[in-house]
């Protein structure tokens, strides 16, 4: 048997080169993958903490007493402005809702309660009300709100 030692050494050398290259490639990609996983984990962790400490009112729904009170003080009429704020909506109030949206940090309190018809409530959705809308409602409330009740709509949840 004729063994070509040099050729074997050559082949072994190139095999080691291939394995070395493969290990280098894999470890580089593994590092990148681990880094990506670590970054994702940090983002998920930060978001969880942010959500836990967010200022959402733990009370989502108004009580039936609050709804009744809110409807009475609004004279059972929708409080939302119409025609660019020139008039008050003429429809009957069907919903009591958060003026400053609950999902955006609005409080479930009478100061943040607004009576609205279904159409206005749907249009309002979870939009943060403009200063103009807030002002117009407050001005109109002077006429129909009972004395002693704050007229400015909208209140953010302050936390516990
Ligand atoms: Zn309306």
mmCIF file with all atom_site columns, C-alpha atoms and ligand atoms in Angstrom:
data_model
loop_
_atom_site.group_PDB
_atom_site.id
_atom_site.type_symbol
_atom_site.label_atom_id
_atom_site.label_alt_id
_atom_site.label_comp_id
_atom_site.label_asym_id
_atom_site.label_entity_id
_atom_site.label_seq_id
_atom_site.pdbx_PDB_ins_code
_atom_site.Cartn_x
_atom_site.Cartn_y
_atom_site.Cartn_z
_atom_site.occupancy
_atom_site.B_iso_or_equiv
_atom_site.pdbx_formal_charge
_atom_site.auth_seq_id
_atom_site.auth_comp_id
_atom_site.auth_asym_id
_atom_site.auth_atom_id
_atom_site.pdbx_PDB_model_num
ATOM   1   C  CA  . UNK A 1 1   ? 0.000   0.000  0.000  1.00 0.00 ? 1   UNK A CA  1
ATOM   2   C  CA  . UNK A 1 2   ? 1.372   3.301  -1.036 1.00 0.00 ? 2   UNK A CA  1
ATOM   3   C  CA  . UNK A 1 3   ? 0.513   6.089  1.374  1.00 0.00 ? 3   UNK A CA  1
ATOM   4   C  CA  . UNK A 1 4   ? 0.931   9.600  0.147  1.00 0.00 ? 4   UNK A CA  1
ATOM   5   C  CA  . UNK A 1 5   ? 1.457   11.300 3.507  1.00 0.00 ? 5   UNK A CA  1
ATOM   6   C  CA  . UNK A 1 6   ? 1.772   14.775 2.010  1.00 0.00 ? 6   UNK A CA  1
ATOM   7   C  CA  . UNK A 1 7   ? -1.518  14.469 0.158  1.00 0.00 ? 7   UNK A CA  1
ATOM   8   C  CA  . UNK A 1 8   ? -3.257  13.238 3.335  1.00 0.00 ? 8   UNK A CA  1
ATOM   9   C  CA  . UNK A 1 9   ? -1.859  16.121 5.338  1.00 0.00 ? 9   UNK A CA  1
ATOM   10  C  CA  . UNK A 1 10  ? -3.033  18.491 2.621  1.00 0.00 ? 10  UNK A CA  1
ATOM   11  C  CA  . UNK A 1 11  ? -6.545  17.014 2.674  1.00 0.00 ? 11  UNK A CA  1
ATOM   12  C  CA  . UNK A 1 12  ? -6.696  17.049 6.468  1.00 0.00 ? 12  UNK A CA  1
ATOM   13  C  CA  . UNK A 1 13  ? -5.500  20.624 6.429  1.00 0.00 ? 13  UNK A CA  1
ATOM   14  C  CA  . UNK A 1 14  ? -8.188  21.726 4.043  1.00 0.00 ? 14  UNK A CA  1
ATOM   15  C  CA  . UNK A 1 15  ? -10.805 19.792 6.034  1.00 0.00 ? 15  UNK A CA  1
ATOM   16  C  CA  . UNK A 1 16  ? -9.731  21.625 9.186  1.00 0.00 ? 16  UNK A CA  1
ATOM   17  C  CA  . UNK A 1 17  ? -9.950  24.891 7.220  1.00 0.00 ? 17  UNK A CA  1
ATOM   18  C  CA  . UNK A 1 18  ? -13.510 24.049 6.146  1.00 0.00 ? 18  UNK A CA  1
ATOM   19  C  CA  . UNK A 1 19  ? -14.530 23.096 9.697  1.00 0.00 ? 19  UNK A CA  1
ATOM   20  C  CA  . UNK A 1 20  ? -12.849 26.229 11.037 1.00 0.00 ? 20  UNK A CA  1
ATOM   21  C  CA  . UNK A 1 21  ? -14.650 28.407 8.540  1.00 0.00 ? 21  UNK A CA  1
ATOM   22  C  CA  . UNK A 1 22  ? -17.958 26.699 9.353  1.00 0.00 ? 22  UNK A CA  1
ATOM   23  C  CA  . UNK A 1 23  ? -17.448 27.221 13.104 1.00 0.00 ? 23  UNK A CA  1
ATOM   24  C  CA  . UNK A 1 24  ? -16.550 30.878 12.581 1.00 0.00 ? 24  UNK A CA  1
ATOM   25  C  CA  . UNK A 1 25  ? -19.616 31.411 10.371 1.00 0.00 ? 25  UNK A CA  1
ATOM   26  C  CA  . UNK A 1 26  ? -21.923 29.626 12.789 1.00 0.00 ? 26  UNK A CA  1
ATOM   27  C  CA  . UNK A 1 27  ? -20.650 31.422 15.868 1.00 0.00 ? 27  UNK A CA  1
ATOM   28  C  CA  . UNK A 1 28  ? -20.943 34.803 14.157 1.00 0.00 ? 28  UNK A CA  1
ATOM   29  C  CA  . UNK A 1 29  ? -24.547 34.064 13.241 1.00 0.00 ? 29  UNK A CA  1
ATOM   30  C  CA  . UNK A 1 30  ? -25.263 32.571 16.627 1.00 0.00 ? 30  UNK A CA  1
ATOM   31  C  CA  . UNK A 1 31  ? -24.015 35.756 18.243 1.00 0.00 ? 31  UNK A CA  1
ATOM   32  C  CA  . UNK A 1 32  ? -26.219 37.806 15.954 1.00 0.00 ? 32  UNK A CA  1
ATOM   33  C  CA  . UNK A 1 33  ? -29.202 35.577 16.748 1.00 0.00 ? 33  UNK A CA  1
ATOM   34  C  CA  . UNK A 1 34  ? -28.548 35.747 20.488 1.00 0.00 ? 34  UNK A CA  1
ATOM   35  C  CA  . UNK A 1 35  ? -28.208 39.512 20.264 1.00 0.00 ? 35  UNK A CA  1
ATOM   36  C  CA  . UNK A 1 36  ? -31.511 39.756 18.391 1.00 0.00 ? 36  UNK A CA  1
ATOM   37  C  CA  . UNK A 1 37  ? -33.258 37.540 20.964 1.00 0.00 ? 37  UNK A CA  1
ATOM   38  C  CA  . UNK A 1 38  ? -31.792 39.640 23.787 1.00 0.00 ? 38  UNK A CA  1
ATOM   39  C  CA  . UNK A 1 39  ? -32.969 42.900 22.178 1.00 0.00 ? 39  UNK A CA  1
ATOM   40  C  CA  . UNK A 1 40  ? -36.456 41.460 21.638 1.00 0.00 ? 40  UNK A CA  1
ATOM   41  C  CA  . UNK A 1 41  ? -36.586 40.250 25.241 1.00 0.00 ? 41  UNK A CA  1
ATOM   42  C  CA  . UNK A 1 42  ? -35.646 43.725 26.504 1.00 0.00 ? 42  UNK A CA  1
ATOM   43  C  CA  . UNK A 1 43  ? -38.340 45.351 24.318 1.00 0.00 ? 43  UNK A CA  1
ATOM   44  C  CA  . UNK A 1 44  ? -41.030 42.910 25.495 1.00 0.00 ? 44  UNK A CA  1
ATOM   45  C  CA  . UNK A 1 45  ? -39.981 43.389 29.130 1.00 0.00 ? 45  UNK A CA  1
ATOM   46  C  CA  . UNK A 1 46  ? -40.014 47.198 28.824 1.00 0.00 ? 46  UNK A CA  1
ATOM   47  C  CA  . UNK A 1 47  ? -43.463 47.148 27.212 1.00 0.00 ? 47  UNK A CA  1
ATOM   48  C  CA  . UNK A 1 48  ? -44.855 44.890 29.911 1.00 0.00 ? 48  UNK A CA  1
ATOM   49  C  CA  . UNK A 1 49  ? -43.543 47.225 32.613 1.00 0.00 ? 49  UNK A CA  1
ATOM   50  C  CA  . UNK A 1 50  ? -44.896 50.271 30.745 1.00 0.00 ? 50  UNK A CA  1
ATOM   51  C  CA  . UNK A 1 51  ? -48.324 48.681 30.452 1.00 0.00 ? 51  UNK A CA  1
ATOM   52  C  CA  . UNK A 1 52  ? -48.371 47.708 34.111 1.00 0.00 ? 52  UNK A CA  1
ATOM   53  C  CA  . UNK A 1 53  ? -47.514 51.229 35.222 1.00 0.00 ? 53  UNK A CA  1
ATOM   54  C  CA  . UNK A 1 54  ? -49.682 52.977 32.623 1.00 0.00 ? 54  UNK A CA  1
ATOM   55  C  CA  . UNK A 1 55  ? -52.298 55.419 33.821 1.00 0.00 ? 55  UNK A CA  1
ATOM   56  C  CA  . UNK A 1 56  ? -55.409 53.577 32.697 1.00 0.00 ? 56  UNK A CA  1
ATOM   57  C  CA  . UNK A 1 57  ? -58.277 53.868 35.156 1.00 0.00 ? 57  UNK A CA  1
ATOM   58  C  CA  . UNK A 1 58  ? -58.877 50.353 36.545 1.00 0.00 ? 58  UNK A CA  1
ATOM   59  C  CA  . UNK A 1 59  ? -62.597 51.184 36.468 1.00 0.00 ? 59  UNK A CA  1
ATOM   60  C  CA  . UNK A 1 60  ? -63.728 50.964 32.874 1.00 0.00 ? 60  UNK A CA  1
ATOM   61  C  CA  . UNK A 1 61  ? -67.502 51.356 33.124 1.00 0.00 ? 61  UNK A CA  1
ATOM   62  C  CA  . UNK A 1 62  ? -69.668 54.042 34.650 1.00 0.00 ? 62  UNK A CA  1
ATOM   63  C  CA  . UNK A 1 63  ? -72.130 52.805 37.248 1.00 0.00 ? 63  UNK A CA  1
ATOM   64  C  CA  . UNK A 1 64  ? -75.836 52.955 36.497 1.00 0.00 ? 64  UNK A CA  1
ATOM   65  C  CA  . UNK A 1 65  ? -76.120 55.798 39.042 1.00 0.00 ? 65  UNK A CA  1
ATOM   66  C  CA  . UNK A 1 66  ? -73.424 57.768 37.213 1.00 0.00 ? 66  UNK A CA  1
ATOM   67  C  CA  . UNK A 1 67  ? -75.179 57.180 33.899 1.00 0.00 ? 67  UNK A CA  1
ATOM   68  C  CA  . UNK A 1 68  ? -78.498 58.315 35.283 1.00 0.00 ? 68  UNK A CA  1
ATOM   69  C  CA  . UNK A 1 69  ? -76.938 61.424 36.816 1.00 0.00 ? 69  UNK A CA  1
ATOM   70  C  CA  . UNK A 1 70  ? -75.089 62.197 33.587 1.00 0.00 ? 70  UNK A CA  1
ATOM   71  C  CA  . UNK A 1 71  ? -78.254 61.890 31.501 1.00 0.00 ? 71  UNK A CA  1
ATOM   72  C  CA  . UNK A 1 72  ? -80.284 64.048 33.868 1.00 0.00 ? 72  UNK A CA  1
ATOM   73  C  CA  . UNK A 1 73  ? -77.743 66.874 33.954 1.00 0.00 ? 73  UNK A CA  1
ATOM   74  C  CA  . UNK A 1 74  ? -77.544 66.795 30.145 1.00 0.00 ? 74  UNK A CA  1
ATOM   75  C  CA  . UNK A 1 75  ? -81.358 66.886 29.983 1.00 0.00 ? 75  UNK A CA  1
ATOM   76  C  CA  . UNK A 1 76  ? -81.240 63.594 28.105 1.00 0.00 ? 76  UNK A CA  1
ATOM   77  C  CA  . UNK A 1 77  ? -79.799 65.333 25.092 1.00 0.00 ? 77  UNK A CA  1
ATOM   78  C  CA  . UNK A 1 78  ? -76.549 64.689 23.256 1.00 0.00 ? 78  UNK A CA  1
ATOM   79  C  CA  . UNK A 1 79  ? -73.888 67.164 24.410 1.00 0.00 ? 79  UNK A CA  1
ATOM   80  C  CA  . UNK A 1 80  ? -71.624 66.981 21.392 1.00 0.00 ? 80  UNK A CA  1
ATOM   81  C  CA  . UNK A 1 81  ? -71.183 70.047 19.157 1.00 0.00 ? 81  UNK A CA  1
ATOM   82  C  CA  . UNK A 1 82  ? -72.553 70.102 15.605 1.00 0.00 ? 82  UNK A CA  1
ATOM   83  C  CA  . UNK A 1 83  ? -71.905 72.223 12.523 1.00 0.00 ? 83  UNK A CA  1
ATOM   84  C  CA  . UNK A 1 84  ? -68.322 73.085 13.410 1.00 0.00 ? 84  UNK A CA  1
ATOM   85  C  CA  . UNK A 1 85  ? -69.357 73.796 16.953 1.00 0.00 ? 85  UNK A CA  1
ATOM   86  C  CA  . UNK A 1 86  ? -72.060 76.335 16.137 1.00 0.00 ? 86  UNK A CA  1
ATOM   87  C  CA  . UNK A 1 87  ? -74.828 74.291 17.735 1.00 0.00 ? 87  UNK A CA  1
ATOM   88  C  CA  . UNK A 1 88  ? -75.337 71.423 20.079 1.00 0.00 ? 88  UNK A CA  1
ATOM   89  C  CA  . UNK A 1 89  ? -76.418 68.099 18.631 1.00 0.00 ? 89  UNK A CA  1
ATOM   90  C  CA  . UNK A 1 90  ? -80.223 67.857 18.722 1.00 0.00 ? 90  UNK A CA  1
ATOM   91  C  CA  . UNK A 1 91  ? -80.487 64.126 19.162 1.00 0.00 ? 91  UNK A CA  1
ATOM   92  C  CA  . UNK A 1 92  ? -81.532 62.298 22.276 1.00 0.00 ? 92  UNK A CA  1
ATOM   93  C  CA  . UNK A 1 93  ? -78.611 61.063 24.400 1.00 0.00 ? 93  UNK A CA  1
ATOM   94  C  CA  . UNK A 1 94  ? -78.356 57.321 24.176 1.00 0.00 ? 94  UNK A CA  1
ATOM   95  C  CA  . UNK A 1 95  ? -74.875 56.728 25.515 1.00 0.00 ? 95  UNK A CA  1
ATOM   96  C  CA  . UNK A 1 96  ? -72.883 58.008 28.407 1.00 0.00 ? 96  UNK A CA  1
ATOM   97  C  CA  . UNK A 1 97  ? -69.233 57.941 27.589 1.00 0.00 ? 97  UNK A CA  1
ATOM   98  C  CA  . UNK A 1 98  ? -65.762 59.057 28.602 1.00 0.00 ? 98  UNK A CA  1
ATOM   99  C  CA  . UNK A 1 99  ? -65.134 62.505 27.106 1.00 0.00 ? 99  UNK A CA  1
ATOM   100 C  CA  . UNK A 1 100 ? -61.394 61.980 27.326 1.00 0.00 ? 100 UNK A CA  1
ATOM   101 C  CA  . UNK A 1 101 ? -61.166 58.372 26.059 1.00 0.00 ? 101 UNK A CA  1
ATOM   102 C  CA  . UNK A 1 102 ? -60.668 55.744 28.721 1.00 0.00 ? 102 UNK A CA  1
ATOM   103 C  CA  . UNK A 1 103 ? -58.171 53.893 26.532 1.00 0.00 ? 103 UNK A CA  1
ATOM   104 C  CA  . UNK A 1 104 ? -56.013 57.021 26.435 1.00 0.00 ? 104 UNK A CA  1
ATOM   105 C  CA  . UNK A 1 105 ? -55.996 57.599 30.156 1.00 0.00 ? 105 UNK A CA  1
ATOM   106 C  CA  . UNK A 1 106 ? -59.414 59.176 30.709 1.00 0.00 ? 106 UNK A CA  1
ATOM   107 C  CA  . UNK A 1 107 ? -60.927 58.799 34.167 1.00 0.00 ? 107 UNK A CA  1
ATOM   108 C  CA  . UNK A 1 108 ? -64.232 57.047 34.884 1.00 0.00 ? 108 UNK A CA  1
ATOM   109 C  CA  . UNK A 1 109 ? -65.613 60.015 36.824 1.00 0.00 ? 109 UNK A CA  1
ATOM   110 C  CA  . UNK A 1 110 ? -68.520 62.410 36.421 1.00 0.00 ? 110 UNK A CA  1
ATOM   111 C  CA  . UNK A 1 111 ? -66.062 65.122 35.346 1.00 0.00 ? 111 UNK A CA  1
ATOM   112 C  CA  . UNK A 1 112 ? -65.212 62.949 32.364 1.00 0.00 ? 112 UNK A CA  1
ATOM   113 C  CA  . UNK A 1 113 ? -68.755 61.896 31.588 1.00 0.00 ? 113 UNK A CA  1
ATOM   114 C  CA  . UNK A 1 114 ? -70.452 63.168 28.474 1.00 0.00 ? 114 UNK A CA  1
ATOM   115 C  CA  . UNK A 1 115 ? -73.911 62.274 27.216 1.00 0.00 ? 115 UNK A CA  1
ATOM   116 C  CA  . UNK A 1 116 ? -73.969 61.499 23.502 1.00 0.00 ? 116 UNK A CA  1
ATOM   117 C  CA  . UNK A 1 117 ? -76.250 60.125 20.830 1.00 0.00 ? 117 UNK A CA  1
ATOM   118 C  CA  . UNK A 1 118 ? -75.159 56.919 19.146 1.00 0.00 ? 118 UNK A CA  1
ATOM   119 C  CA  . UNK A 1 119 ? -74.002 58.754 16.031 1.00 0.00 ? 119 UNK A CA  1
ATOM   120 C  CA  . UNK A 1 120 ? -71.800 61.264 17.882 1.00 0.00 ? 120 UNK A CA  1
ATOM   121 C  CA  . UNK A 1 121 ? -70.454 58.597 20.187 1.00 0.00 ? 121 UNK A CA  1
ATOM   122 C  CA  . UNK A 1 122 ? -69.467 56.459 17.231 1.00 0.00 ? 122 UNK A CA  1
ATOM   123 C  CA  . UNK A 1 123 ? -67.855 59.454 15.505 1.00 0.00 ? 123 UNK A CA  1
ATOM   124 C  CA  . UNK A 1 124 ? -66.041 60.408 18.702 1.00 0.00 ? 124 UNK A CA  1
ATOM   125 C  CA  . UNK A 1 125 ? -64.592 56.895 18.993 1.00 0.00 ? 125 UNK A CA  1
ATOM   126 C  CA  . UNK A 1 126 ? -61.347 57.056 20.975 1.00 0.00 ? 126 UNK A CA  1
ATOM   127 C  CA  . UNK A 1 127 ? -60.214 60.419 19.642 1.00 0.00 ? 127 UNK A CA  1
ATOM   128 C  CA  . UNK A 1 128 ? -58.776 62.846 22.132 1.00 0.00 ? 128 UNK A CA  1
ATOM   129 C  CA  . UNK A 1 129 ? -61.149 65.852 22.081 1.00 0.00 ? 129 UNK A CA  1
ATOM   130 C  CA  . UNK A 1 130 ? -59.834 69.164 20.805 1.00 0.00 ? 130 UNK A CA  1
ATOM   131 C  CA  . UNK A 1 131 ? -59.569 72.249 23.018 1.00 0.00 ? 131 UNK A CA  1
ATOM   132 C  CA  . UNK A 1 132 ? -62.293 73.852 20.921 1.00 0.00 ? 132 UNK A CA  1
ATOM   133 C  CA  . UNK A 1 133 ? -64.741 70.990 21.487 1.00 0.00 ? 133 UNK A CA  1
ATOM   134 C  CA  . UNK A 1 134 ? -63.955 71.072 25.205 1.00 0.00 ? 134 UNK A CA  1
ATOM   135 C  CA  . UNK A 1 135 ? -64.487 74.832 25.340 1.00 0.00 ? 135 UNK A CA  1
ATOM   136 C  CA  . UNK A 1 136 ? -67.737 74.746 23.363 1.00 0.00 ? 136 UNK A CA  1
ATOM   137 C  CA  . UNK A 1 137 ? -69.258 72.037 25.518 1.00 0.00 ? 137 UNK A CA  1
ATOM   138 C  CA  . UNK A 1 138 ? -68.215 73.876 28.685 1.00 0.00 ? 138 UNK A CA  1
ATOM   139 C  CA  . UNK A 1 139 ? -69.819 77.116 27.417 1.00 0.00 ? 139 UNK A CA  1
ATOM   140 C  CA  . UNK A 1 140 ? -73.080 75.381 26.556 1.00 0.00 ? 140 UNK A CA  1
ATOM   141 C  CA  . UNK A 1 141 ? -73.143 73.490 29.815 1.00 0.00 ? 141 UNK A CA  1
ATOM   142 C  CA  . UNK A 1 142 ? -73.478 76.827 31.616 1.00 0.00 ? 142 UNK A CA  1
ATOM   143 C  CA  . UNK A 1 143 ? -77.021 76.963 30.295 1.00 0.00 ? 143 UNK A CA  1
ATOM   144 C  CA  . UNK A 1 144 ? -78.260 73.528 31.199 1.00 0.00 ? 144 UNK A CA  1
ATOM   145 C  CA  . UNK A 1 145 ? -76.016 72.166 33.959 1.00 0.00 ? 145 UNK A CA  1
ATOM   146 C  CA  . UNK A 1 146 ? -77.336 72.418 37.518 1.00 0.00 ? 146 UNK A CA  1
ATOM   147 C  CA  . UNK A 1 147 ? -75.434 74.906 39.697 1.00 0.00 ? 147 UNK A CA  1
ATOM   148 C  CA  . UNK A 1 148 ? -72.312 73.708 41.466 1.00 0.00 ? 148 UNK A CA  1
ATOM   149 C  CA  . UNK A 1 149 ? -71.342 71.007 38.999 1.00 0.00 ? 149 UNK A CA  1
ATOM   150 C  CA  . UNK A 1 150 ? -68.060 71.559 37.116 1.00 0.00 ? 150 UNK A CA  1
ATOM   151 C  CA  . UNK A 1 151 ? -68.839 72.353 33.476 1.00 0.00 ? 151 UNK A CA  1
ATOM   152 C  CA  . UNK A 1 152 ? -65.483 71.613 31.882 1.00 0.00 ? 152 UNK A CA  1
ATOM   153 C  CA  . UNK A 1 153 ? -65.642 68.128 30.362 1.00 0.00 ? 153 UNK A CA  1
ATOM   154 C  CA  . UNK A 1 154 ? -62.703 65.745 30.427 1.00 0.00 ? 154 UNK A CA  1
ATOM   155 C  CA  . UNK A 1 155 ? -60.538 64.379 33.175 1.00 0.00 ? 155 UNK A CA  1
ATOM   156 C  CA  . UNK A 1 156 ? -57.503 62.154 33.095 1.00 0.00 ? 156 UNK A CA  1
ATOM   157 C  CA  . UNK A 1 157 ? -57.014 59.333 35.506 1.00 0.00 ? 157 UNK A CA  1
ATOM   158 C  CA  . UNK A 1 158 ? -54.513 60.448 38.129 1.00 0.00 ? 158 UNK A CA  1
ATOM   159 C  CA  . UNK A 1 159 ? -53.607 57.041 39.484 1.00 0.00 ? 159 UNK A CA  1
ATOM   160 C  CA  . UNK A 1 160 ? -54.146 55.747 42.965 1.00 0.00 ? 160 UNK A CA  1
HETATM 161 ZN ZN1 . LIG B 2 .   ? -75.102 63.709 18.905 1.00 0.00 ? 1   LIG B ZN1 1
#
